[in-house]
Amino acid sequence: MQGVTSTAFGPAELLHRLQARGTAAAVSPITHVERIPARAGRTASWPTWTEPTVRDAFVTQGIAEPWQHQAAAASLAWEGTHVVLATGTASGKSLGYQLPALSALARDPKATVLYLSPTKALAADQLRGIARLGLDDVRPATYDGDTPREERDWIRQHSRFLLTNPDMLHHALLPGHARWGVFLRRLSYVVIDECHTYRGVFGSHVAHVLRRLRRVASRYGSSPTFVLASATSGDPAGTAARLTGLPVRAVTEDTSPRGPVTFALWEPPLLPPASSTDPDTDFEVELPPIRRSALRETSDLLADAVVAGTRTLAFIRSRRGAEVVATLTRRALDEAVPGLGDRVAAYRAGYLREDRRKIERSLLSGELLGLASTNALELGVDLVGLDAVLICGYPGTRASLWQQAGRAGRAGDEALAVLIARDDPLDTYLVHHPEAVFGHPVEATVLDPQNPYVLGPQLCCAASEAPLTPADLELFGGETAVAAAHGLVEQGVLRRRPSGFYWTHRGRPDVDLRGTGGSPVAVVEQATGRLLGTVDPGSSHMMLHSGAVYLHQGVSYVVDDLDLEDGIALVHPEEPDWTTHARDVTNVSVVDVRSYVDAGPVGLFLGEVDVTGQVVSYQRRRIGSGEIIDTRPLDLPVRELRTVAVWFTVSPDALVAAGVEPADLPGALHAAEHAGIGLLPLMATCDRWDIGGLSTANHPDTEAPTVFVYDGHPGGAGFAERAYGVAAEWLRATREAISSCGCETGCPSCVQSPKCGNGNNPLDKAGAVRVLDVVLAALADQPAIPSQK
């Protein structure tokens, strides 16, 4: 193994070196540099109730005293107060819940603790941390989908500190609660780590899983204290209360020390203009300039950082993107110094367990100097010694942005974070409006436990575990839950008896917490039968259709066959000189209007819609130039979704008066829709992949020109409600993003979308500005729209 190279450059000098890489560019790629000063830490004495063996174990690990926020949260939890500790990355939240939990285990030899994390990597990291303390009789153990069957019985019978995830709690512990009766009877604390990640439909499901846990624990005679840990977020107490159904106190003042941070906003340069021959005139014409891809820019920056000896983590938004960045970086490094590429790897969900653990060990040991990761490593895995973080594309929320940036400088040293903008309306807006990044508080987490598409299935799960009583229904939502239970009786899935509501089927309800649509699709190498990894079923139509190029640890495979019924995609290794891009078609129909604003020529609506979508074809595009080679048809099933949408209508007369002619209307609405989807994450805790849209010059349900933006989850996820409540602010930012873009006719930085099923055609940039002018002028005359949440 090569030794770890320590960087000789501070963040400012490293940033200068990175900027100097593109000296040929006429304009600096750096649009803003924010310098965040260092902060001194403030300690507190060990709480008097701390068990001496626990205190001594922490002292042995180098923790002389806790930070004040750790002691405050720990003391509240020890007193039996449900508490959320919402402080920055690397602020030591773990000690805030470990201190009371481990003290309880030391004081009561029968007590147990349940720890929940959203990812396996985080649970494995927590296990390592607790094991290092060397405390007797704690017997910590992870219990997840990777746990061998032969170990599960021992864990159930002997572990007192169980580390698992909401999925295992939902699928294994609660349905089999009789076998876990001893553990549940002695349950003292429930720790919910990184609770800000439980948002949207997933968060709404987890909220009911926690209510089911409280209900089952109560049946065994326990009433555990809940301790939650969160990144800095808006309204952490309110969010934690919605998640647990309990009153929760918040500790938010971060008293840990922090080294200085240099945070740069980086816009990749424009490429030299290309030219093409006009077939009508035979004259050579100059094509509009395009911006260098964020993936290539990130891979070059990562390579330069590794050459400088800087331990760097690059966050990439997609699995494919992480593979591409790692491959390009390795290639560049091997050309410069043969063998140096081995010190860079990709990391993402879908890898096999042994592959993930090997990468984690290599990163912690320093064998790896650079890692291209999806947000799988965003959460609190202890990555000691990182010097810099590259963020390829805005991650969707300020909470995630700061969480990712905080992975660097964990030991209190100076750190560098760079946000590299994609060609996307939101990214372009943010790098030119730094006040939107650094001048705003982070968002509140959006979740809705009353979502009927969540509540109904979760009531079925609860009834299958034990009959639902009136007191139980109060726990799950009161009148809303009572109405849902009666509806389930009418559907025949529950049966009402004097003692409660009973589950009528022999098997357990099949409920998917993460909304992925079922079991993962296995990616198998056809010639050898080797399992390469998995892809969630929601992404399989786009990523694993026949002919798709699939990347795994830098190796390209082409999909031979996708068997949706058996959940298997067969692939063969191939290095084609093209990539694939799936295209889909979408239709939206209005089911119900919940709320609306009549603004004269403009109508603004919130309601339920049915969305049907189908992947119909894919393009093969030349690597490097992006030239479209051909478009090939696909025969994949239609998918249906009932969800919540916000939409606006505009009268044709008002549009004509504003200069939008009927022939230009489809392109104008389409461009406004794309930009609106791109800017909504500025207002709501989502990213553009959580939402979808449709625009039409005359929708059959509204009988008017209409733009829809809808949640991409059954029953909605709260994003459309947020958009409706801040419609004027959202659409004003959208208009500014379009009008301030320097392109002439529209580009990925303003109105083009990477997920457009119509190939970004037609689009009318100027028309979109006129449409939004009409909408904003009409909404300006209306009173404030009441929030739906």
PDB file of C-alpha atoms in Angstrom, residues 551-673:
ATOM      1  CA  LEU A 551     -21.210   1.361 -15.800  1.00  0.00           C
ATOM      2  CA  HIS A 552     -19.775  -0.562 -12.835  1.00  0.00           C
ATOM      3  CA  GLN A 553     -16.433   0.409 -11.222  1.00  0.00           C
ATOM      4  CA  GLY A 554     -15.214   1.941 -14.465  1.00  0.00           C
ATOM      5  CA  VAL A 555     -16.163  -1.036 -16.665  1.00  0.00           C
ATOM      6  CA  SER A 556     -18.833  -0.590 -19.351  1.00  0.00           C
ATOM      7  CA  TYR A 557     -21.527  -3.181 -19.939  1.00  0.00           C
ATOM      8  CA  VAL A 558     -24.350  -3.236 -22.483  1.00  0.00           C
ATOM      9  CA  VAL A 559     -27.744  -4.604 -21.460  1.00  0.00           C
ATOM     10  CA  ASP A 560     -28.861  -7.600 -23.513  1.00  0.00           C
ATOM     11  CA  ASP A 561     -32.224  -8.150 -21.844  1.00  0.00           C
ATOM     12  CA  LEU A 562     -34.350  -6.652 -19.059  1.00  0.00           C
ATOM     13  CA  ASP A 563     -36.735  -9.164 -17.450  1.00  0.00           C
ATOM     14  CA  LEU A 564     -39.019  -7.049 -15.264  1.00  0.00           C
ATOM     15  CA  GLU A 565     -41.066 -10.032 -14.077  1.00  0.00           C
ATOM     16  CA  ASP A 566     -38.024 -11.810 -12.635  1.00  0.00           C
ATOM     17  CA  GLY A 567     -36.160  -8.614 -11.754  1.00  0.00           C
ATOM     18  CA  ILE A 568     -33.000  -9.423 -13.731  1.00  0.00           C
ATOM     19  CA  ALA A 569     -31.004  -7.480 -16.330  1.00  0.00           C
ATOM     20  CA  LEU A 570     -28.502  -9.534 -18.325  1.00  0.00           C
ATOM     21  CA  VAL A 571     -25.436  -7.642 -19.533  1.00  0.00           C
ATOM     22  CA  HIS A 572     -22.158  -8.231 -21.350  1.00  0.00           C
ATOM     23  CA  PRO A 573     -18.896  -6.248 -21.103  1.00  0.00           C
ATOM     24  CA  GLU A 574     -18.379  -3.835 -23.996  1.00  0.00           C
ATOM     25  CA  GLU A 575     -16.620  -0.472 -24.473  1.00  0.00           C
ATOM     26  CA  PRO A 576     -18.804   1.290 -27.059  1.00  0.00           C
ATOM     27  CA  ASP A 577     -17.958   4.808 -28.274  1.00  0.00           C
ATOM     28  CA  TRP A 578     -21.486   5.932 -27.434  1.00  0.00           C
ATOM     29  CA  THR A 579     -23.717   6.449 -24.426  1.00  0.00           C
ATOM     30  CA  THR A 580     -27.460   5.872 -24.123  1.00  0.00           C
ATOM     31  CA  HIS A 581     -30.224   8.266 -23.043  1.00  0.00           C
ATOM     32  CA  ALA A 582     -33.773   6.974 -22.508  1.00  0.00           C
ATOM     33  CA  ARG A 583     -36.767   9.081 -23.595  1.00  0.00           C
ATOM     34  CA  ASP A 584     -40.277   8.915 -22.176  1.00  0.00           C
ATOM     35  CA  VAL A 585     -43.747  10.362 -22.759  1.00  0.00           C
ATOM     36  CA  THR A 586     -46.044  11.629 -20.005  1.00  0.00           C
ATOM     37  CA  ASN A 587     -49.730  12.506 -19.712  1.00  0.00           C
ATOM     38  CA  VAL A 588     -51.486  14.246 -16.802  1.00  0.00           C
ATOM     39  CA  SER A 589     -55.207  14.315 -15.996  1.00  0.00           C
ATOM     40  CA  VAL A 590     -56.854  16.308 -13.198  1.00  0.00           C
ATOM     41  CA  VAL A 591     -58.659  14.239 -10.554  1.00  0.00           C
ATOM     42  CA  ASP A 592     -59.542  16.840  -7.919  1.00  0.00           C
ATOM     43  CA  VAL A 593     -58.841  20.502  -7.108  1.00  0.00           C
ATOM     44  CA  ARG A 594     -57.963  21.121  -3.449  1.00  0.00           C
ATOM     45  CA  SER A 595     -57.366  24.860  -3.625  1.00  0.00           C
ATOM     46  CA  TYR A 596     -57.162  27.557  -6.268  1.00  0.00           C
ATOM     47  CA  VAL A 597     -56.524  31.257  -6.829  1.00  0.00           C
ATOM     48  CA  ASP A 598     -58.584  33.122  -9.420  1.00  0.00           C
ATOM     49  CA  ALA A 599     -56.245  35.848 -10.673  1.00  0.00           C
ATOM     50  CA  GLY A 600     -58.214  37.059 -13.669  1.00  0.00           C
ATOM     51  CA  PRO A 601     -56.459  35.781 -16.809  1.00  0.00           C
ATOM     52  CA  VAL A 602     -54.388  33.419 -14.640  1.00  0.00           C
ATOM     53  CA  GLY A 603     -55.539  30.505 -12.502  1.00  0.00           C
ATOM     54  CA  LEU A 604     -53.308  28.856  -9.905  1.00  0.00           C
ATOM     55  CA  PHE A 605     -54.365  25.405  -8.691  1.00  0.00           C
ATOM     56  CA  LEU A 606     -53.372  22.676  -6.245  1.00  0.00           C
ATOM     57  CA  GLY A 607     -54.906  19.228  -6.483  1.00  0.00           C
ATOM     58  CA  GLU A 608     -54.676  15.536  -7.258  1.00  0.00           C
ATOM     59  CA  VAL A 609     -53.687  14.319 -10.700  1.00  0.00           C
ATOM     60  CA  ASP A 610     -53.134  11.031 -12.481  1.00  0.00           C
ATOM     61  CA  VAL A 611     -49.797  10.779 -14.285  1.00  0.00           C
ATOM     62  CA  THR A 612     -49.088   8.081 -16.865  1.00  0.00           C
ATOM     63  CA  GLY A 613     -45.573   7.650 -18.193  1.00  0.00           C
ATOM     64  CA  GLN A 614     -43.788   5.282 -20.523  1.00  0.00           C
ATOM     65  CA  VAL A 615     -40.171   4.958 -21.680  1.00  0.00           C
ATOM     66  CA  VAL A 616     -40.633   4.676 -25.440  1.00  0.00           C
ATOM     67  CA  SER A 617     -37.148   4.962 -26.958  1.00  0.00           C
ATOM     68  CA  TYR A 618     -33.514   5.729 -26.350  1.00  0.00           C
ATOM     69  CA  GLN A 619     -30.862   7.729 -28.142  1.00  0.00           C
ATOM     70  CA  ARG A 620     -27.309   6.622 -28.736  1.00  0.00           C
ATOM     71  CA  ARG A 621     -24.962   9.610 -28.465  1.00  0.00           C
ATOM     72  CA  ARG A 622     -21.301   9.757 -29.453  1.00  0.00           C
ATOM     73  CA  ILE A 623     -18.952  10.031 -26.466  1.00  0.00           C
ATOM     74  CA  GLY A 624     -17.163  13.360 -26.488  1.00  0.00           C
ATOM     75  CA  SER A 625     -19.186  15.248 -29.081  1.00  0.00           C
ATOM     76  CA  GLY A 626     -22.665  14.267 -27.874  1.00  0.00           C
ATOM     77  CA  GLU A 627     -23.687  13.714 -31.518  1.00  0.00           C
ATOM     78  CA  ILE A 628     -26.916  11.689 -31.792  1.00  0.00           C
ATOM     79  CA  ILE A 629     -26.188   8.484 -33.703  1.00  0.00           C
ATOM     80  CA  ASP A 630     -29.745   7.153 -33.808  1.00  0.00           C
ATOM     81  CA  THR A 631     -32.976   6.723 -31.838  1.00  0.00           C
ATOM     82  CA  ARG A 632     -34.204   3.197 -31.150  1.00  0.00           C
ATOM     83  CA  PRO A 633     -37.724   2.231 -30.014  1.00  0.00           C
ATOM     84  CA  LEU A 634     -38.487   0.378 -26.772  1.00  0.00           C
ATOM     85  CA  ASP A 635     -41.494  -1.644 -25.685  1.00  0.00           C
ATOM     86  CA  LEU A 636     -41.813  -1.114 -21.932  1.00  0.00           C
ATOM     87  CA  PRO A 637     -45.011  -1.063 -19.844  1.00  0.00           C
ATOM     88  CA  VAL A 638     -46.877   2.113 -18.942  1.00  0.00           C
ATOM     89  CA  ARG A 639     -46.515   3.320 -15.360  1.00  0.00           C
ATOM     90  CA  GLU A 640     -49.346   5.055 -13.518  1.00  0.00           C
ATOM     91  CA  LEU A 641     -49.086   7.469 -10.607  1.00  0.00           C
ATOM     92  CA  ARG A 642     -51.718   9.341  -8.612  1.00  0.00           C
ATOM     93  CA  THR A 643     -50.057  12.297  -6.939  1.00  0.00           C
ATOM     94  CA  VAL A 644     -50.377  15.989  -6.057  1.00  0.00           C
ATOM     95  CA  ALA A 645     -49.619  18.796  -8.505  1.00  0.00           C
ATOM     96  CA  VAL A 646     -49.514  22.552  -8.711  1.00  0.00           C
ATOM     97  CA  TRP A 647     -50.530  24.053 -12.031  1.00  0.00           C
ATOM     98  CA  PHE A 648     -51.311  27.377 -13.600  1.00  0.00           C
ATOM     99  CA  THR A 649     -53.481  28.307 -16.554  1.00  0.00           C
ATOM    100  CA  VAL A 650     -53.278  31.462 -18.675  1.00  0.00           C
ATOM    101  CA  SER A 651     -55.940  32.817 -20.981  1.00  0.00           C
ATOM    102  CA  PRO A 652     -54.959  32.759 -24.684  1.00  0.00           C
ATOM    103  CA  ASP A 653     -56.007  36.413 -25.065  1.00  0.00           C
ATOM    104  CA  ALA A 654     -53.633  37.546 -22.313  1.00  0.00           C
ATOM    105  CA  LEU A 655     -50.789  35.624 -23.933  1.00  0.00           C
ATOM    106  CA  VAL A 656     -51.439  37.137 -27.368  1.00  0.00           C
ATOM    107  CA  ALA A 657     -51.541  40.594 -25.768  1.00  0.00           C
ATOM    108  CA  ALA A 658     -48.136  39.835 -24.207  1.00  0.00           C
ATOM    109  CA  GLY A 659     -46.679  38.928 -27.597  1.00  0.00           C
ATOM    110  CA  VAL A 660     -46.901  35.143 -27.386  1.00  0.00           C
ATOM    111  CA  GLU A 661     -48.393  33.983 -30.667  1.00  0.00           C
ATOM    112  CA  PRO A 662     -50.324  30.681 -30.790  1.00  0.00           C
ATOM    113  CA  ALA A 663     -47.602  29.044 -32.887  1.00  0.00           C
ATOM    114  CA  ASP A 664     -44.992  29.907 -30.238  1.00  0.00           C
ATOM    115  CA  LEU A 665     -47.102  28.868 -27.255  1.00  0.00           C
ATOM    116  CA  PRO A 666     -46.033  25.191 -26.942  1.00  0.00           C
ATOM    117  CA  GLY A 667     -42.351  26.133 -26.829  1.00  0.00           C
ATOM    118  CA  ALA A 668     -42.933  29.024 -24.404  1.00  0.00           C
ATOM    119  CA  LEU A 669     -44.910  26.894 -21.947  1.00  0.00           C
ATOM    120  CA  HIS A 670     -42.457  24.005 -22.277  1.00  0.00           C
ATOM    121  CA  ALA A 671     -39.510  26.292 -21.489  1.00  0.00           C
ATOM    122  CA  ALA A 672     -41.326  27.806 -18.488  1.00  0.00           C
ATOM    123  CA  GLU A 673     -42.127  24.305 -17.204  1.00  0.00           C
TER     124      GLU A 673
END
